[in-house]
Amino acid sequence: MPGRRVCVYCASSSYDPELLGIATEVGAAIARRGWSLVSGGGHVSMMGAVAEAARDGGARTVGVIPEGLRVREVADTAADELVVVTTMRERKREMEERSDAFLTLPGGIGTMEEMFEMWTSASLGFHHKPVVLYDPIGFYRPLLDWVGGLVESGLVSPQAFDHLVVRDEVEAALDACGGRR
């Protein structure tokens, strides 16, 4: 599906070679499909790797970054479009509005917060965009087990998992974002 805009949530602090490789693989795969990348606008860690790989492959990249993080996350000034906002809430809203699908890679509490907001919003019917968790190394297995326990205890509806697609292969994850190769 040419023109698809995929928002990628991922770490902005890890320099683990395996995680950087995952981000690079995703950015390159987005570019091969002729899609665009929407990211958090940082040029460090996984966030920078996914954007750089997407650009290297010819994809359009849009970064959305709060003014207060321009220095800390080293703003991705090479982005085709760099949107500077005031707050994290504005960042998430801007990323959501500019995206057709949400793809989560390994990350920390910021990444989790972004993914959970999109997953919750989809579960409540506030949007109908794919929410995909790309987990090639089992990084999220403990988290998914925990949410499964919440379902078993009755705190979370079993239908919640109808609104999150989990994949361990990059092409399958992108297929789940709404378009085949």
JSON list of C-alpha atoms in Angstrom, two decimals:
[
{"chain": "A", "resi": 1, "resn": "MET", "atom": "CA", "xyz": [0.00, 0.00, 0.00]},
{"chain": "A", "resi": 2, "resn": "PRO", "atom": "CA", "xyz": [2.03, 2.98, -1.25]},
{"chain": "A", "resi": 3, "resn": "GLY", "atom": "CA", "xyz": [1.80, 6.10, 0.83]},
{"chain": "A", "resi": 4, "resn": "ARG", "atom": "CA", "xyz": [1.17, 4.29, 4.11]},
{"chain": "A", "resi": 5, "resn": "ARG", "atom": "CA", "xyz": [2.40, 6.27, 7.12]},
{"chain": "A", "resi": 6, "resn": "VAL", "atom": "CA", "xyz": [3.70, 4.11, 9.94]},
{"chain": "A", "resi": 7, "resn": "CYS", "atom": "CA", "xyz": [4.41, 5.52, 13.38]},
{"chain": "A", "resi": 8, "resn": "VAL", "atom": "CA", "xyz": [7.24, 3.65, 15.08]},
{"chain": "A", "resi": 9, "resn": "TYR", "atom": "CA", "xyz": [7.58, 3.75, 18.86]},
{"chain": "A", "resi": 10, "resn": "CYS", "atom": "CA", "xyz": [10.97, 2.65, 20.23]},
{"chain": "A", "resi": 11, "resn": "ALA", "atom": "CA", "xyz": [13.81, 3.41, 22.62]},
{"chain": "A", "resi": 12, "resn": "SER", "atom": "CA", "xyz": [15.70, 6.67, 22.58]},
{"chain": "A", "resi": 13, "resn": "SER", "atom": "CA", "xyz": [18.32, 5.60, 25.10]},
{"chain": "A", "resi": 14, "resn": "SER", "atom": "CA", "xyz": [19.66, 2.13, 24.25]},
{"chain": "A", "resi": 15, "resn": "TYR", "atom": "CA", "xyz": [22.76, 1.54, 22.17]},
{"chain": "A", "resi": 16, "resn": "ASP", "atom": "CA", "xyz": [22.56, -2.25, 22.31]},
{"chain": "A", "resi": 17, "resn": "PRO", "atom": "CA", "xyz": [23.72, -3.46, 18.87]},
{"chain": "A", "resi": 18, "resn": "GLU", "atom": "CA", "xyz": [20.93, -6.04, 18.64]},
{"chain": "A", "resi": 19, "resn": "LEU", "atom": "CA", "xyz": [18.25, -3.43, 19.32]},
{"chain": "A", "resi": 20, "resn": "LEU", "atom": "CA", "xyz": [19.82, -0.95, 16.91]},
{"chain": "A", "resi": 21, "resn": "GLY", "atom": "CA", "xyz": [19.81, -3.72, 14.31]},
{"chain": "A", "resi": 22, "resn": "ILE", "atom": "CA", "xyz": [16.09, -4.29, 14.83]},
{"chain": "A", "resi": 23, "resn": "ALA", "atom": "CA", "xyz": [15.41, -0.58, 14.33]},
{"chain": "A", "resi": 24, "resn": "THR", "atom": "CA", "xyz": [17.57, -0.46, 11.21]},
{"chain": "A", "resi": 25, "resn": "GLU", "atom": "CA", "xyz": [15.78, -3.51, 9.79]},
{"chain": "A", "resi": 26, "resn": "VAL", "atom": "CA", "xyz": [12.38, -1.89, 10.35]},
{"chain": "A", "resi": 27, "resn": "GLY", "atom": "CA", "xyz": [13.38, 1.44, 8.80]},
{"chain": "A", "resi": 28, "resn": "ALA", "atom": "CA", "xyz": [14.77, -0.29, 5.70]},
{"chain": "A", "resi": 29, "resn": "ALA", "atom": "CA", "xyz": [11.65, -2.46, 5.37]},
{"chain": "A", "resi": 30, "resn": "ILE", "atom": "CA", "xyz": [9.37, 0.59, 5.59]},
{"chain": "A", "resi": 31, "resn": "ALA", "atom": "CA", "xyz": [11.37, 2.22, 2.79]},
{"chain": "A", "resi": 32, "resn": "ARG", "atom": "CA", "xyz": [11.23, -0.90, 0.60]},
{"chain": "A", "resi": 33, "resn": "ARG", "atom": "CA", "xyz": [7.44, -0.72, 0.72]},
{"chain": "A", "resi": 34, "resn": "GLY", "atom": "CA", "xyz": [7.44, 2.92, -0.33]},
{"chain": "A", "resi": 35, "resn": "TRP", "atom": "CA", "xyz": [5.91, 3.97, 2.98]},
{"chain": "A", "resi": 36, "resn": "SER", "atom": "CA", "xyz": [6.65, 6.95, 5.22]},
{"chain": "A", "resi": 37, "resn": "LEU", "atom": "CA", "xyz": [7.94, 6.89, 8.78]},
{"chain": "A", "resi": 38, "resn": "VAL", "atom": "CA", "xyz": [6.55, 8.96, 11.63]},
{"chain": "A", "resi": 39, "resn": "SER", "atom": "CA", "xyz": [8.78, 8.94, 14.71]},
{"chain": "A", "resi": 40, "resn": "GLY", "atom": "CA", "xyz": [9.52, 10.78, 17.92]},
{"chain": "A", "resi": 41, "resn": "GLY", "atom": "CA", "xyz": [11.95, 13.08, 16.14]},
{"chain": "A", "resi": 42, "resn": "GLY", "atom": "CA", "xyz": [15.13, 12.09, 17.95]},
{"chain": "A", "resi": 43, "resn": "HIS", "atom": "CA", "xyz": [18.36, 11.20, 16.17]},
{"chain": "A", "resi": 44, "resn": "VAL", "atom": "CA", "xyz": [19.75, 8.93, 18.87]},
{"chain": "A", "resi": 45, "resn": "SER", "atom": "CA", "xyz": [19.50, 5.25, 19.74]},
{"chain": "A", "resi": 46, "resn": "MET", "atom": "CA", "xyz": [16.81, 3.15, 18.06]},
{"chain": "A", "resi": 47, "resn": "MET", "atom": "CA", "xyz": [14.76, 6.22, 17.17]},
{"chain": "A", "resi": 48, "resn": "GLY", "atom": "CA", "xyz": [17.63, 7.59, 15.14]},
{"chain": "A", "resi": 49, "resn": "ALA", "atom": "CA", "xyz": [18.49, 4.22, 13.61]},
{"chain": "A", "resi": 50, "resn": "VAL", "atom": "CA", "xyz": [14.98, 3.58, 12.30]},
{"chain": "A", "resi": 51, "resn": "ALA", "atom": "CA", "xyz": [14.78, 7.08, 10.78]},
{"chain": "A", "resi": 52, "resn": "GLU", "atom": "CA", "xyz": [18.22, 6.93, 9.21]},
{"chain": "A", "resi": 53, "resn": "ALA", "atom": "CA", "xyz": [17.57, 3.50, 7.67]},
{"chain": "A", "resi": 54, "resn": "ALA", "atom": "CA", "xyz": [14.20, 4.63, 6.33]},
{"chain": "A", "resi": 55, "resn": "ARG", "atom": "CA", "xyz": [15.77, 7.73, 4.75]},
{"chain": "A", "resi": 56, "resn": "ASP", "atom": "CA", "xyz": [18.69, 5.73, 3.37]},
{"chain": "A", "resi": 57, "resn": "GLY", "atom": "CA", "xyz": [16.10, 3.59, 1.58]},
{"chain": "A", "resi": 58, "resn": "GLY", "atom": "CA", "xyz": [14.28, 6.60, 0.17]},
{"chain": "A", "resi": 59, "resn": "ALA", "atom": "CA", "xyz": [11.38, 6.85, 2.64]},
{"chain": "A", "resi": 60, "resn": "ARG", "atom": "CA", "xyz": [9.93, 10.15, 3.76]},
{"chain": "A", "resi": 61, "resn": "THR", "atom": "CA", "xyz": [10.51, 10.72, 7.48]},
{"chain": "A", "resi": 62, "resn": "VAL", "atom": "CA", "xyz": [8.53, 12.93, 9.83]},
{"chain": "A", "resi": 63, "resn": "GLY", "atom": "CA", "xyz": [9.83, 13.53, 13.33]},
{"chain": "A", "resi": 64, "resn": "VAL", "atom": "CA", "xyz": [7.73, 15.01, 16.12]},
{"chain": "A", "resi": 65, "resn": "ILE", "atom": "CA", "xyz": [9.66, 16.26, 19.13]},
{"chain": "A", "resi": 66, "resn": "PRO", "atom": "CA", "xyz": [8.89, 18.45, 22.14]},
{"chain": "A", "resi": 67, "resn": "GLU", "atom": "CA", "xyz": [11.00, 21.58, 22.40]},
{"chain": "A", "resi": 68, "resn": "GLY", "atom": "CA", "xyz": [12.36, 20.36, 25.75]},
{"chain": "A", "resi": 69, "resn": "LEU", "atom": "CA", "xyz": [13.82, 17.21, 24.14]},
{"chain": "A", "resi": 70, "resn": "ARG", "atom": "CA", "xyz": [15.46, 18.82, 21.11]},
{"chain": "A", "resi": 71, "resn": "VAL", "atom": "CA", "xyz": [18.85, 18.76, 22.83]},
{"chain": "A", "resi": 72, "resn": "ARG", "atom": "CA", "xyz": [18.47, 15.61, 24.99]},
{"chain": "A", "resi": 73, "resn": "GLU", "atom": "CA", "xyz": [17.32, 13.39, 22.11]},
{"chain": "A", "resi": 74, "resn": "VAL", "atom": "CA", "xyz": [19.34, 15.38, 19.56]},
{"chain": "A", "resi": 75, "resn": "ALA", "atom": "CA", "xyz": [16.58, 16.42, 17.16]},
{"chain": "A", "resi": 76, "resn": "ASP", "atom": "CA", "xyz": [16.58, 14.59, 13.84]},
{"chain": "A", "resi": 77, "resn": "THR", "atom": "CA", "xyz": [17.32, 17.62, 11.69]},
{"chain": "A", "resi": 78, "resn": "ALA", "atom": "CA", "xyz": [17.73, 15.36, 8.65]},
{"chain": "A", "resi": 79, "resn": "ALA", "atom": "CA", "xyz": [14.01, 14.46, 8.79]},
{"chain": "A", "resi": 80, "resn": "ASP", "atom": "CA", "xyz": [12.00, 15.52, 5.76]},
{"chain": "A", "resi": 81, "resn": "GLU", "atom": "CA", "xyz": [9.75, 17.28, 8.23]},
{"chain": "A", "resi": 82, "resn": "LEU", "atom": "CA", "xyz": [10.59, 18.02, 11.86]},
{"chain": "A", "resi": 83, "resn": "VAL", "atom": "CA", "xyz": [7.59, 19.15, 13.89]},
{"chain": "A", "resi": 84, "resn": "VAL", "atom": "CA", "xyz": [8.46, 20.83, 17.19]},
{"chain": "A", "resi": 85, "resn": "VAL", "atom": "CA", "xyz": [5.68, 20.82, 19.80]},
{"chain": "A", "resi": 86, "resn": "THR", "atom": "CA", "xyz": [5.44, 22.02, 23.38]},
{"chain": "A", "resi": 87, "resn": "THR", "atom": "CA", "xyz": [4.40, 18.92, 25.34]},
{"chain": "A", "resi": 88, "resn": "MET", "atom": "CA", "xyz": [4.54, 15.13, 25.23]},
{"chain": "A", "resi": 89, "resn": "ARG", "atom": "CA", "xyz": [0.75, 15.07, 24.85]},
{"chain": "A", "resi": 90, "resn": "GLU", "atom": "CA", "xyz": [1.00, 17.26, 21.77]},
{"chain": "A", "resi": 91, "resn": "ARG", "atom": "CA", "xyz": [3.73, 14.97, 20.43]},
{"chain": "A", "resi": 92, "resn": "LYS", "atom": "CA", "xyz": [1.55, 11.88, 20.78]},
{"chain": "A", "resi": 93, "resn": "ARG", "atom": "CA", "xyz": [-1.47, 13.60, 19.25]},
{"chain": "A", "resi": 94, "resn": "GLU", "atom": "CA", "xyz": [0.55, 14.87, 16.29]},
{"chain": "A", "resi": 95, "resn": "MET", "atom": "CA", "xyz": [2.08, 11.43, 15.73]},
{"chain": "A", "resi": 96, "resn": "GLU", "atom": "CA", "xyz": [-1.35, 9.79, 15.90]},
{"chain": "A", "resi": 97, "resn": "GLU", "atom": "CA", "xyz": [-2.92, 12.23, 13.44]},
{"chain": "A", "resi": 98, "resn": "ARG", "atom": "CA", "xyz": [-0.08, 11.77, 10.94]},
{"chain": "A", "resi": 99, "resn": "SER", "atom": "CA", "xyz": [-0.11, 7.94, 11.05]},
{"chain": "A", "resi": 100, "resn": "ASP", "atom": "CA", "xyz": [-2.10, 5.11, 9.51]},
{"chain": "A", "resi": 101, "resn": "ALA", "atom": "CA", "xyz": [-0.67, 2.43, 11.82]},
{"chain": "A", "resi": 102, "resn": "PHE", "atom": "CA", "xyz": [1.41, 2.12, 15.00]},
{"chain": "A", "resi": 103, "resn": "LEU", "atom": "CA", "xyz": [4.38, -0.23, 15.27]},
{"chain": "A", "resi": 104, "resn": "THR", "atom": "CA", "xyz": [6.13, -0.73, 18.61]},
{"chain": "A", "resi": 105, "resn": "LEU", "atom": "CA", "xyz": [9.72, -1.97, 18.90]},
{"chain": "A", "resi": 106, "resn": "PRO", "atom": "CA", "xyz": [11.62, -2.58, 22.15]},
{"chain": "A", "resi": 107, "resn": "GLY", "atom": "CA", "xyz": [11.66, 0.47, 24.38]},
{"chain": "A", "resi": 108, "resn": "GLY", "atom": "CA", "xyz": [11.23, 1.82, 27.88]},
{"chain": "A", "resi": 109, "resn": "ILE", "atom": "CA", "xyz": [8.42, 3.47, 29.79]},
{"chain": "A", "resi": 110, "resn": "GLY", "atom": "CA", "xyz": [7.87, 6.18, 27.19]},
{"chain": "A", "resi": 111, "resn": "THR", "atom": "CA", "xyz": [7.50, 3.57, 24.47]},
{"chain": "A", "resi": 112, "resn": "MET", "atom": "CA", "xyz": [5.14, 1.56, 26.68]},
{"chain": "A", "resi": 113, "resn": "GLU", "atom": "CA", "xyz": [3.03, 4.61, 27.44]},
{"chain": "A", "resi": 114, "resn": "GLU", "atom": "CA", "xyz": [2.69, 5.40, 23.73]},
{"chain": "A", "resi": 115, "resn": "MET", "atom": "CA", "xyz": [1.80, 1.83, 22.80]},
{"chain": "A", "resi": 116, "resn": "PHE", "atom": "CA", "xyz": [-0.67, 1.39, 25.65]},
{"chain": "A", "resi": 117, "resn": "GLU", "atom": "CA", "xyz": [-2.45, 4.63, 24.73]},
{"chain": "A", "resi": 118, "resn": "MET", "atom": "CA", "xyz": [-2.93, 3.53, 21.12]},
{"chain": "A", "resi": 119, "resn": "TRP", "atom": "CA", "xyz": [-3.91, -0.02, 22.19]},
{"chain": "A", "resi": 120, "resn": "THR", "atom": "CA", "xyz": [-6.42, 1.32, 24.72]},
{"chain": "A", "resi": 121, "resn": "SER", "atom": "CA", "xyz": [-7.84, 3.82, 22.21]},
{"chain": "A", "resi": 122, "resn": "ALA", "atom": "CA", "xyz": [-8.30, 1.04, 19.65]},
{"chain": "A", "resi": 123, "resn": "SER", "atom": "CA", "xyz": [-9.92, -1.22, 22.26]},
{"chain": "A", "resi": 124, "resn": "LEU", "atom": "CA", "xyz": [-12.38, 1.56, 23.10]},
{"chain": "A", "resi": 125, "resn": "GLY", "atom": "CA", "xyz": [-13.16, 2.24, 19.44]},
{"chain": "A", "resi": 126, "resn": "PHE", "atom": "CA", "xyz": [-11.59, 5.72, 19.38]},
{"chain": "A", "resi": 127, "resn": "HIS", "atom": "CA", "xyz": [-9.56, 4.75, 16.32]},
{"chain": "A", "resi": 128, "resn": "HIS", "atom": "CA", "xyz": [-9.43, 1.82, 13.93]},
{"chain": "A", "resi": 129, "resn": "LYS", "atom": "CA", "xyz": [-5.76, 1.90, 13.01]},
{"chain": "A", "resi": 130, "resn": "PRO", "atom": "CA", "xyz": [-3.58, -1.19, 13.44]},
{"chain": "A", "resi": 131, "resn": "VAL", "atom": "CA", "xyz": [-1.54, -1.40, 16.64]},
{"chain": "A", "resi": 132, "resn": "VAL", "atom": "CA", "xyz": [1.35, -3.82, 16.12]},
{"chain": "A", "resi": 133, "resn": "LEU", "atom": "CA", "xyz": [4.02, -5.05, 18.51]},
{"chain": "A", "resi": 134, "resn": "TYR", "atom": "CA", "xyz": [7.17, -6.24, 16.71]},
{"chain": "A", "resi": 135, "resn": "ASP", "atom": "CA", "xyz": [8.96, -8.59, 19.09]},
{"chain": "A", "resi": 136, "resn": "PRO", "atom": "CA", "xyz": [11.64, -10.63, 17.29]},
{"chain": "A", "resi": 137, "resn": "ILE", "atom": "CA", "xyz": [13.64, -11.43, 20.45]},
{"chain": "A", "resi": 138, "resn": "GLY", "atom": "CA", "xyz": [10.93, -12.04, 23.05]},
{"chain": "A", "resi": 139, "resn": "PHE", "atom": "CA", "xyz": [11.52, -8.66, 24.72]},
{"chain": "A", "resi": 140, "resn": "TYR", "atom": "CA", "xyz": [7.80, -8.21, 25.38]},
{"chain": "A", "resi": 141, "resn": "ARG", "atom": "CA", "xyz": [6.95, -11.79, 26.45]},
{"chain": "A", "resi": 142, "resn": "PRO", "atom": "CA", "xyz": [6.87, -10.90, 30.21]},
{"chain": "A", "resi": 143, "resn": "LEU", "atom": "CA", "xyz": [4.66, -7.88, 29.51]},
{"chain": "A", "resi": 144, "resn": "LEU", "atom": "CA", "xyz": [2.23, -9.90, 27.41]},
{"chain": "A", "resi": 145, "resn": "ASP", "atom": "CA", "xyz": [2.13, -12.59, 30.09]},
{"chain": "A", "resi": 146, "resn": "TRP", "atom": "CA", "xyz": [1.32, -9.91, 32.67]},
{"chain": "A", "resi": 147, "resn": "VAL", "atom": "CA", "xyz": [-1.52, -8.52, 30.54]},
{"chain": "A", "resi": 148, "resn": "GLY", "atom": "CA", "xyz": [-2.74, -12.09, 30.07]},
{"chain": "A", "resi": 149, "resn": "GLY", "atom": "CA", "xyz": [-2.87, -12.38, 33.85]},
{"chain": "A", "resi": 150, "resn": "LEU", "atom": "CA", "xyz": [-4.95, -9.20, 33.98]},
{"chain": "A", "resi": 151, "resn": "VAL", "atom": "CA", "xyz": [-7.37, -10.82, 31.54]},
{"chain": "A", "resi": 152, "resn": "GLU", "atom": "CA", "xyz": [-7.52, -13.98, 33.68]},
{"chain": "A", "resi": 153, "resn": "SER", "atom": "CA", "xyz": [-8.26, -11.89, 36.78]},
{"chain": "A", "resi": 154, "resn": "GLY", "atom": "CA", "xyz": [-11.07, -10.04, 35.02]},
{"chain": "A", "resi": 155, "resn": "LEU", "atom": "CA", "xyz": [-9.34, -6.65, 35.10]},
{"chain": "A", "resi": 156, "resn": "VAL", "atom": "CA", "xyz": [-8.95, -6.54, 31.32]},
{"chain": "A", "resi": 157, "resn": "SER", "atom": "CA", "xyz": [-11.42, -7.73, 28.70]},
{"chain": "A", "resi": 158, "resn": "PRO", "atom": "CA", "xyz": [-10.32, -10.75, 26.67]},
{"chain": "A", "resi": 159, "resn": "GLN", "atom": "CA", "xyz": [-11.20, -8.68, 23.59]},
{"chain": "A", "resi": 160, "resn": "ALA", "atom": "CA", "xyz": [-8.30, -6.33, 24.36]},
{"chain": "A", "resi": 161, "resn": "PHE", "atom": "CA", "xyz": [-6.00, -8.71, 22.50]},
{"chain": "A", "resi": 162, "resn": "ASP", "atom": "CA", "xyz": [-8.22, -8.31, 19.42]},
{"chain": "A", "resi": 163, "resn": "HIS", "atom": "CA", "xyz": [-6.70, -4.83, 19.10]},
{"chain": "A", "resi": 164, "resn": "LEU", "atom": "CA", "xyz": [-3.01, -5.69, 19.38]},
{"chain": "A", "resi": 165, "resn": "VAL", "atom": "CA", "xyz": [-1.15, -7.70, 16.77]},
{"chain": "A", "resi": 166, "resn": "VAL", "atom": "CA", "xyz": [2.09, -9.32, 17.92]},
{"chain": "A", "resi": 167, "resn": "ARG", "atom": "CA", "xyz": [4.61, -10.45, 15.31]},
{"chain": "A", "resi": 168, "resn": "ASP", "atom": "CA", "xyz": [8.19, -11.70, 15.46]},
{"chain": "A", "resi": 169, "resn": "GLU", "atom": "CA", "xyz": [9.12, -11.18, 11.79]},
{"chain": "A", "resi": 170, "resn": "VAL", "atom": "CA", "xyz": [9.51, -7.72, 10.29]},
{"chain": "A", "resi": 171, "resn": "GLU", "atom": "CA", "xyz": [7.57, -8.36, 7.09]},
{"chain": "A", "resi": 172, "resn": "ALA", "atom": "CA", "xyz": [4.68, -9.94, 9.02]},
{"chain": "A", "resi": 173, "resn": "ALA", "atom": "CA", "xyz": [4.67, -6.94, 11.37]},
{"chain": "A", "resi": 174, "resn": "LEU", "atom": "CA", "xyz": [4.47, -4.54, 8.43]},
{"chain": "A", "resi": 175, "resn": "ASP", "atom": "CA", "xyz": [1.78, -6.66, 6.76]},
{"chain": "A", "resi": 176, "resn": "ALA", "atom": "CA", "xyz": [-0.21, -6.26, 9.99]},
{"chain": "A", "resi": 177, "resn": "CYS", "atom": "CA", "xyz": [0.23, -2.48, 9.69]},
{"chain": "A", "resi": 178, "resn": "GLY", "atom": "CA", "xyz": [-2.20, -2.64, 6.83]},
{"chain": "A", "resi": 179, "resn": "GLY", "atom": "CA", "xyz": [-0.56, -3.52, 3.60]},
{"chain": "A", "resi": 180, "resn": "ARG", "atom": "CA", "xyz": [1.06, -6.41, 1.84]},
{"chain": "A", "resi": 181, "resn": "ARG", "atom": "CA", "xyz": [4.27, -6.11, -0.13]}
]
